[in-house]
PDB file of C-alpha atoms in Angstrom:
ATOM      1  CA  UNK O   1       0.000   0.000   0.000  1.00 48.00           C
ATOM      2  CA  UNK O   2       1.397   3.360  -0.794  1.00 49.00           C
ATOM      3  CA  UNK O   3       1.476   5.508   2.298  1.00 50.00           C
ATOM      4  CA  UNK O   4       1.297   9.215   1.808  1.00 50.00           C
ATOM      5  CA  UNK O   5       4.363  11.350   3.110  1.00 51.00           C
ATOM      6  CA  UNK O   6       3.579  13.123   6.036  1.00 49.00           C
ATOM      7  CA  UNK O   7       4.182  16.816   5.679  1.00 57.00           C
ATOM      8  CA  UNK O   8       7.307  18.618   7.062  1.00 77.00           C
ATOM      9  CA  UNK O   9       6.498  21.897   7.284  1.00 84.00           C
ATOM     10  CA  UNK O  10       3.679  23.683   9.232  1.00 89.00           C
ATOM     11  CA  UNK O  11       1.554  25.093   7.252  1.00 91.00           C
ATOM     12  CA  UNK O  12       0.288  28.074   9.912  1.00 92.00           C
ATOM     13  CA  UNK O  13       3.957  28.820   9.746  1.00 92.00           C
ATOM     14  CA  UNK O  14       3.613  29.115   5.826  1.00 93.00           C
ATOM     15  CA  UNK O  15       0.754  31.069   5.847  1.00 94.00           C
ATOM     16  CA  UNK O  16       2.310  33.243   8.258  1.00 94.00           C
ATOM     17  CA  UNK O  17       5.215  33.887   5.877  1.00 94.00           C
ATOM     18  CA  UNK O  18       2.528  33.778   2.781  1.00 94.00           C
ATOM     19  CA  UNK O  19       0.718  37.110   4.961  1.00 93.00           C
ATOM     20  CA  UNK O  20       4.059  39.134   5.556  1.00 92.00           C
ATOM     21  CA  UNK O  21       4.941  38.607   1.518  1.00 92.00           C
ATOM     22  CA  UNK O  22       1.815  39.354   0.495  1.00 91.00           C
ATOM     23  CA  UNK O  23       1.038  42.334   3.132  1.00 87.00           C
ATOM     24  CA  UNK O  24       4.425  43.882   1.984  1.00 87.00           C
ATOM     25  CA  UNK O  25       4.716  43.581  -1.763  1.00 87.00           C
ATOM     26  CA  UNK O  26       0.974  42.670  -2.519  1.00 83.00           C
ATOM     27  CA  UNK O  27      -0.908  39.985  -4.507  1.00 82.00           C
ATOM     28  CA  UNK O  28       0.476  40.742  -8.140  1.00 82.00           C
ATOM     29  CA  UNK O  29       4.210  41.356  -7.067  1.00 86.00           C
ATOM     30  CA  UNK O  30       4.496  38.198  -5.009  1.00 89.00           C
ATOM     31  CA  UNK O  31       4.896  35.263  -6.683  1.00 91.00           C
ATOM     32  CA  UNK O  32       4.946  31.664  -5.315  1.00 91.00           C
ATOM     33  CA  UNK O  33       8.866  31.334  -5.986  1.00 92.00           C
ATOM     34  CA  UNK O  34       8.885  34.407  -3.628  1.00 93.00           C
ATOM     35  CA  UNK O  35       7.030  32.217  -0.931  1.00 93.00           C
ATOM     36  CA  UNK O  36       9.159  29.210  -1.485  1.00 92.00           C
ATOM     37  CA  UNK O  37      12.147  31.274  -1.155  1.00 93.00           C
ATOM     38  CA  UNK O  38      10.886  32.447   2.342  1.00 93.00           C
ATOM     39  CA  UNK O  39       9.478  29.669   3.801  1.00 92.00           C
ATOM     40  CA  UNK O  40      12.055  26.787   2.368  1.00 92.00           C
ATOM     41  CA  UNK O  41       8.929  24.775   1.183  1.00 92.00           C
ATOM     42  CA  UNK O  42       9.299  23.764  -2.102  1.00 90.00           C
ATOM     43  CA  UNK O  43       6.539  24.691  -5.014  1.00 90.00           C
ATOM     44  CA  UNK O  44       5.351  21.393  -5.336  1.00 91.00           C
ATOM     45  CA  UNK O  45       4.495  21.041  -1.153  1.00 91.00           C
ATOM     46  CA  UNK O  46       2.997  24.314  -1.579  1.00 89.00           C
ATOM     47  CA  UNK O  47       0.614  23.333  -4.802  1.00 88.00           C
ATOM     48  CA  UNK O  48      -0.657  19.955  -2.655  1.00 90.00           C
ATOM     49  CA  UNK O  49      -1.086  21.905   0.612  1.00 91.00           C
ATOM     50  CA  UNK O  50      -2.698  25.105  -0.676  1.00 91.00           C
ATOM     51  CA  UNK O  51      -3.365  25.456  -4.065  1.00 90.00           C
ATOM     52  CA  UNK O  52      -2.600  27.867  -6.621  1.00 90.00           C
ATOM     53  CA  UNK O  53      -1.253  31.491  -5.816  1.00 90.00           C
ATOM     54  CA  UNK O  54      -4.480  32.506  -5.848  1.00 89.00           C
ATOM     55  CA  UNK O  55      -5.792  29.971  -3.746  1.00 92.00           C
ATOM     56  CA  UNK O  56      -3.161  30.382  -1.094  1.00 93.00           C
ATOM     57  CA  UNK O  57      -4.209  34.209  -0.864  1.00 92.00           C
ATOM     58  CA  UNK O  58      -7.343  33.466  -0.376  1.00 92.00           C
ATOM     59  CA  UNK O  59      -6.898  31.055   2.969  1.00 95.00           C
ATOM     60  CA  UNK O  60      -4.178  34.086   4.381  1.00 95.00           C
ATOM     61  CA  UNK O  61      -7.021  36.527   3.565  1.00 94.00           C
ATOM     62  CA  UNK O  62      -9.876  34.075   5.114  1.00 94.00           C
ATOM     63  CA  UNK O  63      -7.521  33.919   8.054  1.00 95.00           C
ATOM     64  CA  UNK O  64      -6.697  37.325   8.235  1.00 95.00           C
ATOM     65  CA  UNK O  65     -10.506  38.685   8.514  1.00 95.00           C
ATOM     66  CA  UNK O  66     -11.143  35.564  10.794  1.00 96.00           C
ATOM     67  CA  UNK O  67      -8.621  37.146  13.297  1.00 95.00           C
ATOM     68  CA  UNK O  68     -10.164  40.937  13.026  1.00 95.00           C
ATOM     69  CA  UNK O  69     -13.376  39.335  13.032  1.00 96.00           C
ATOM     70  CA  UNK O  70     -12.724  37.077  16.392  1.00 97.00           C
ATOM     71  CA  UNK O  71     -11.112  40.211  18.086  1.00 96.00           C
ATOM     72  CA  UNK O  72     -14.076  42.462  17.120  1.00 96.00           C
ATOM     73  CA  UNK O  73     -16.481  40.043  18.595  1.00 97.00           C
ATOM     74  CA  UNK O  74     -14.714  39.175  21.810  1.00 97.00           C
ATOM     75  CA  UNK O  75     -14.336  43.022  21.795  1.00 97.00           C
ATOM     76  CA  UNK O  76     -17.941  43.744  21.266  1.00 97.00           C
ATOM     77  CA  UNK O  77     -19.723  41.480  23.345  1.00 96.00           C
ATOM     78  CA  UNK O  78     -18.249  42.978  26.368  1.00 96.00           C
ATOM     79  CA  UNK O  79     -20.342  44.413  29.061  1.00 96.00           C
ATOM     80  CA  UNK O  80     -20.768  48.036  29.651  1.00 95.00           C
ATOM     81  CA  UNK O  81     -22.170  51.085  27.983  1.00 96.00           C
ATOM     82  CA  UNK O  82     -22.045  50.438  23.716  1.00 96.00           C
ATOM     83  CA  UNK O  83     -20.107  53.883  23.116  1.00 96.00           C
ATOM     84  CA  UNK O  84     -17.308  52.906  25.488  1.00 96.00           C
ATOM     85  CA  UNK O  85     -17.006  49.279  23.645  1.00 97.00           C
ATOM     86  CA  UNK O  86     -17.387  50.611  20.283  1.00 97.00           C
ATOM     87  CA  UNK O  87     -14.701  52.966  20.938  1.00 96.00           C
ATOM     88  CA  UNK O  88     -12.084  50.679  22.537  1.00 96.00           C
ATOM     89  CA  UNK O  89     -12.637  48.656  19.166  1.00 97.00           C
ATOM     90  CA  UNK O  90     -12.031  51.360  17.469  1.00 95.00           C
ATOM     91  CA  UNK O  91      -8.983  52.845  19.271  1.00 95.00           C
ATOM     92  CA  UNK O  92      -7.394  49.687  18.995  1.00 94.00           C
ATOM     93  CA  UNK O  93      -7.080  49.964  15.353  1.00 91.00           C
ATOM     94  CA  UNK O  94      -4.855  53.316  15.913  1.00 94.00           C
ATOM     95  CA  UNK O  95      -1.587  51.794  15.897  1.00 92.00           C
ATOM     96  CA  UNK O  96      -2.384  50.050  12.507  1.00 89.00           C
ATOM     97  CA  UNK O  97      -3.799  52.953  10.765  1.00 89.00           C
ATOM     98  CA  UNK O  98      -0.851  54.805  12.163  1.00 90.00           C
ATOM     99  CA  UNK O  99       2.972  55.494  12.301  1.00 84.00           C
ATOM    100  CA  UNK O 100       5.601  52.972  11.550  1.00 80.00           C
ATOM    101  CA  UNK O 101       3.381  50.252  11.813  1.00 81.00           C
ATOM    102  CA  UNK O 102       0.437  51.688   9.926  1.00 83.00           C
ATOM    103  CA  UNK O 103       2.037  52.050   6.884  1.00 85.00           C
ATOM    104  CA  UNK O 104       1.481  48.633   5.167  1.00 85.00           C
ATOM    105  CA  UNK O 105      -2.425  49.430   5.142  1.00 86.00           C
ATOM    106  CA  UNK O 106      -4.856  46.839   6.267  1.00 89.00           C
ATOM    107  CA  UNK O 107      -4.269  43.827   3.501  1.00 89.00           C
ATOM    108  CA  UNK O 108      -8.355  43.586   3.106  1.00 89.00           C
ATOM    109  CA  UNK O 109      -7.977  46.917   1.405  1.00 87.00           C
ATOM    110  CA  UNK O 110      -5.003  46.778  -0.313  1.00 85.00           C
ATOM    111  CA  UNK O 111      -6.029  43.523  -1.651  1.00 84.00           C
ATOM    112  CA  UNK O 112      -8.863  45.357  -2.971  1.00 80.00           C
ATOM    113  CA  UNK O 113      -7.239  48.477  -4.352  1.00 77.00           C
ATOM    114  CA  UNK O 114      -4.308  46.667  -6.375  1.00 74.00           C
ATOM    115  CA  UNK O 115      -5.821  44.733  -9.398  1.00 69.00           C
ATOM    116  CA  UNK O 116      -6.288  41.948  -7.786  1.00 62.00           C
ATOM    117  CA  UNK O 117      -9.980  42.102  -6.772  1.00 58.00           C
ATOM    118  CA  UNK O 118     -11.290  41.183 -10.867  1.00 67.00           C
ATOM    119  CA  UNK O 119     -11.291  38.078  -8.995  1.00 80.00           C
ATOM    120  CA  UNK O 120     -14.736  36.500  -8.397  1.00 85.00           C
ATOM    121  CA  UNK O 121     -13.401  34.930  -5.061  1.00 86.00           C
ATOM    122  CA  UNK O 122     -11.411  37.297  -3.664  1.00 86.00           C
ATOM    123  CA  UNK O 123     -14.200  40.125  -3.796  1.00 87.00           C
ATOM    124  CA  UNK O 124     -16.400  37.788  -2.102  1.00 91.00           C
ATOM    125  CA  UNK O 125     -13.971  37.134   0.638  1.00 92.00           C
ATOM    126  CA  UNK O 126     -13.967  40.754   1.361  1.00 92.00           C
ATOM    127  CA  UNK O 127     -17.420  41.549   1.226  1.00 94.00           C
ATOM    128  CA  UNK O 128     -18.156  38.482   3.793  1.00 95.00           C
ATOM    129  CA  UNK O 129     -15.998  40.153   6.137  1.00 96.00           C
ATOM    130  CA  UNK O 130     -17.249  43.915   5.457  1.00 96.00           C
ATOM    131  CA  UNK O 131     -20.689  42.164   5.774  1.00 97.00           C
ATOM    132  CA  UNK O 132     -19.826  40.659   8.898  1.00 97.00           C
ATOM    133  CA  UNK O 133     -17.964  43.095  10.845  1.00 97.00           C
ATOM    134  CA  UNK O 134     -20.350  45.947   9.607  1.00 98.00           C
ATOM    135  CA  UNK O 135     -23.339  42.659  11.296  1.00 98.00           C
ATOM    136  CA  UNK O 136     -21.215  42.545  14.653  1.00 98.00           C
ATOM    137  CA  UNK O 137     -21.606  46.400  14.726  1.00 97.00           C
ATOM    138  CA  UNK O 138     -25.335  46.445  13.803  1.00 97.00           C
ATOM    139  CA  UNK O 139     -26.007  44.220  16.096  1.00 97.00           C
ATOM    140  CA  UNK O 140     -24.410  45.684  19.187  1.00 97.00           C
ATOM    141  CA  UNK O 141     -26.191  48.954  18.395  1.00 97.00           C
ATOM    142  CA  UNK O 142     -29.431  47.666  17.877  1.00 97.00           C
ATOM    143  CA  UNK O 143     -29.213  45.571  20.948  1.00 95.00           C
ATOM    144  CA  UNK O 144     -28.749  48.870  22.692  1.00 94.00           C
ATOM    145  CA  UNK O 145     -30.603  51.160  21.399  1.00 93.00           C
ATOM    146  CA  UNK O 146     -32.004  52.807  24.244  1.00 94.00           C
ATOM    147  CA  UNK O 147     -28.375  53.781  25.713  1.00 94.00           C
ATOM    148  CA  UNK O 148     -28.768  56.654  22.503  1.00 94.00           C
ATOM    149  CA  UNK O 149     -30.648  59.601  21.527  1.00 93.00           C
ATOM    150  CA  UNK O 150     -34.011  59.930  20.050  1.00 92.00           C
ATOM    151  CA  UNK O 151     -33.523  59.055  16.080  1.00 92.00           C
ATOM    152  CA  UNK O 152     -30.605  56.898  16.243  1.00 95.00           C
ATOM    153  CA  UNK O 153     -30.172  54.765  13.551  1.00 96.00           C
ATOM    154  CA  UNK O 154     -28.018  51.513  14.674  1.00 97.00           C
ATOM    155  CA  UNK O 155     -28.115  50.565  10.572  1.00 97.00           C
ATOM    156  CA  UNK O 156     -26.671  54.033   9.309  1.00 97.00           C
ATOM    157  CA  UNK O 157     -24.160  54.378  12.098  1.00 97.00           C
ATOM    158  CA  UNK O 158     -23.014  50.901  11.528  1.00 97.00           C
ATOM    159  CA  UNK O 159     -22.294  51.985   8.077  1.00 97.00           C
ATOM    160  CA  UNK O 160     -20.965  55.141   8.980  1.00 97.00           C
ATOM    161  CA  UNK O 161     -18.454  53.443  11.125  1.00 97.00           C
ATOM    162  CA  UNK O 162     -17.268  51.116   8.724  1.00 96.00           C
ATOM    163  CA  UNK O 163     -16.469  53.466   6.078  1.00 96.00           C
ATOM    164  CA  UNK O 164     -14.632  55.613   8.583  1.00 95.00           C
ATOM    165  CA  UNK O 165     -12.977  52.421   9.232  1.00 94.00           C
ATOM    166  CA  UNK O 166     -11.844  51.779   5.947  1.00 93.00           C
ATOM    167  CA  UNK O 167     -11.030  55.294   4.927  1.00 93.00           C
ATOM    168  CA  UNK O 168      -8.388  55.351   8.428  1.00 93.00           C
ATOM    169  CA  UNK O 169      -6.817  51.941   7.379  1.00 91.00           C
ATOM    170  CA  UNK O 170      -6.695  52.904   3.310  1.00 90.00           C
ATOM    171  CA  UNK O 171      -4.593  56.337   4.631  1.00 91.00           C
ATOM    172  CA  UNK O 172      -2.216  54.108   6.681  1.00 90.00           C
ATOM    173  CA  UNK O 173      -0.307  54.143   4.077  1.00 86.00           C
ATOM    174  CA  UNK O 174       0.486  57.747   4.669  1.00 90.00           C
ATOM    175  CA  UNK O 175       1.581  57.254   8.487  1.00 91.00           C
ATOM    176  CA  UNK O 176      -0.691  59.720   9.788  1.00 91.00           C
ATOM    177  CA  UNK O 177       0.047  60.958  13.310  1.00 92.00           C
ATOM    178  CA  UNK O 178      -1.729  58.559  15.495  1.00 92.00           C
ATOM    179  CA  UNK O 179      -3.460  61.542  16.851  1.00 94.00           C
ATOM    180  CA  UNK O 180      -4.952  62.818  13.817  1.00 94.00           C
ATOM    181  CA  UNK O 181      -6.513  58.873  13.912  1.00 94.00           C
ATOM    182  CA  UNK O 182      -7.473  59.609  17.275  1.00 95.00           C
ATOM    183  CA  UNK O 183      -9.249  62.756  16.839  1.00 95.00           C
ATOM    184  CA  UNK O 184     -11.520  60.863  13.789  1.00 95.00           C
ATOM    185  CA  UNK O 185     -12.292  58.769  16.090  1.00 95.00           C
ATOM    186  CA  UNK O 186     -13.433  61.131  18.494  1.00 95.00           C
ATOM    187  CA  UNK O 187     -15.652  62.366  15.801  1.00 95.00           C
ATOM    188  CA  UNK O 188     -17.142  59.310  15.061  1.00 94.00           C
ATOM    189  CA  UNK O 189     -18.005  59.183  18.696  1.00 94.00           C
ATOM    190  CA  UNK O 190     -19.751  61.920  18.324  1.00 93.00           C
ATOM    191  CA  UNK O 191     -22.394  60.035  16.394  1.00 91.00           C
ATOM    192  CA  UNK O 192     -22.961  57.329  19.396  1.00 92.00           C
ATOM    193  CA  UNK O 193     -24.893  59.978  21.258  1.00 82.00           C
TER     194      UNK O 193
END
């Protein structure tokens, strides 16, 4: 009977590596030799554990909105008044939409903003976790609707802080100060009344 070979590599490790490669040079500039390079798994290990290139973007990107999306609902579902939760999930995006460590952008939206989203799958991918992290906030303000003023609306305030959201992580790039990202924030706030 022919046994298969078990693999000798980790593939969270590789798909660690895979992230940082992508996240720095982005989807069309990394190549799979780039990956093999890094990791020291060769292409053909890399084909029969993940794919294609473009498959193997897709299950860093899965994973990478599966960790913002775990954080923002551990984050979320804490106790306490909803504009003090919201805003510690918020704040805790500063130091990646700031500074030295803002500058690579979130990879969500630079996946989305380099050519590479003509692909069917990889759009969906991001719109399931827009969807879902714009749900998580939806849901929270709904839930608590009576902490806010007369006219809230937990649907155009969840959509309000996405795209304010987005728009701090697409000007990473830039390094803002982290207190200019602070000070949006606090403006956000303002709508959680």
């Amino acid at each position: 009977m022919d046994m298969a070979r078990p693999r000798s590599f980790d593939p969270d490790d590789v798909l660690e590596i895979a992230r940082q490669m992508f996240w720095q040079k982005g989807f069309q500039a990394t190549s799979l030799d780039d990956i093999t390079a890094a990791s020291g798994v060769a292409k053909p290990s890399l084909y029969a554990a993940f794919g294609d290139k473009n498959a193997l973007f897709l299950k860093v990107l899965d994973r990478y909105h599966d960790g913002i999306l775990g954080w923002a609902e551990r984050v979320l579902a804490q106790p306490g008044p909803t504009r003090d939760v919201i805003g510690q999930w918020l704040t805790g995006f500063i130091p990646y939409c700031s500074g030295e460590k803002g500058q690579r952008g979130c990879l969500s939206i630079n996946s989305a903003t380099d050519g590479s989203l003509d692909q069917v799958e990889l759009r969906k991918s991001i719109e399931r976790y827009n969807r879902r992290l714009e749900e998580l906030l939806r849901t929270r303000l709904r839930t608590d609707r009576a902490q806010f003023r007369k006219g809230f609306d937990p649907d155009v305030t969840a959509h309000t802080i996405m795209v304010v959201h987005a728009g701090l992580l697409a000007l990473a790039h830039q390094r803002p100060d982290s207190k200019q990202v602070k000070a949006v924030i606090d403006q956000v706030m303002s709508l959680l009344a």
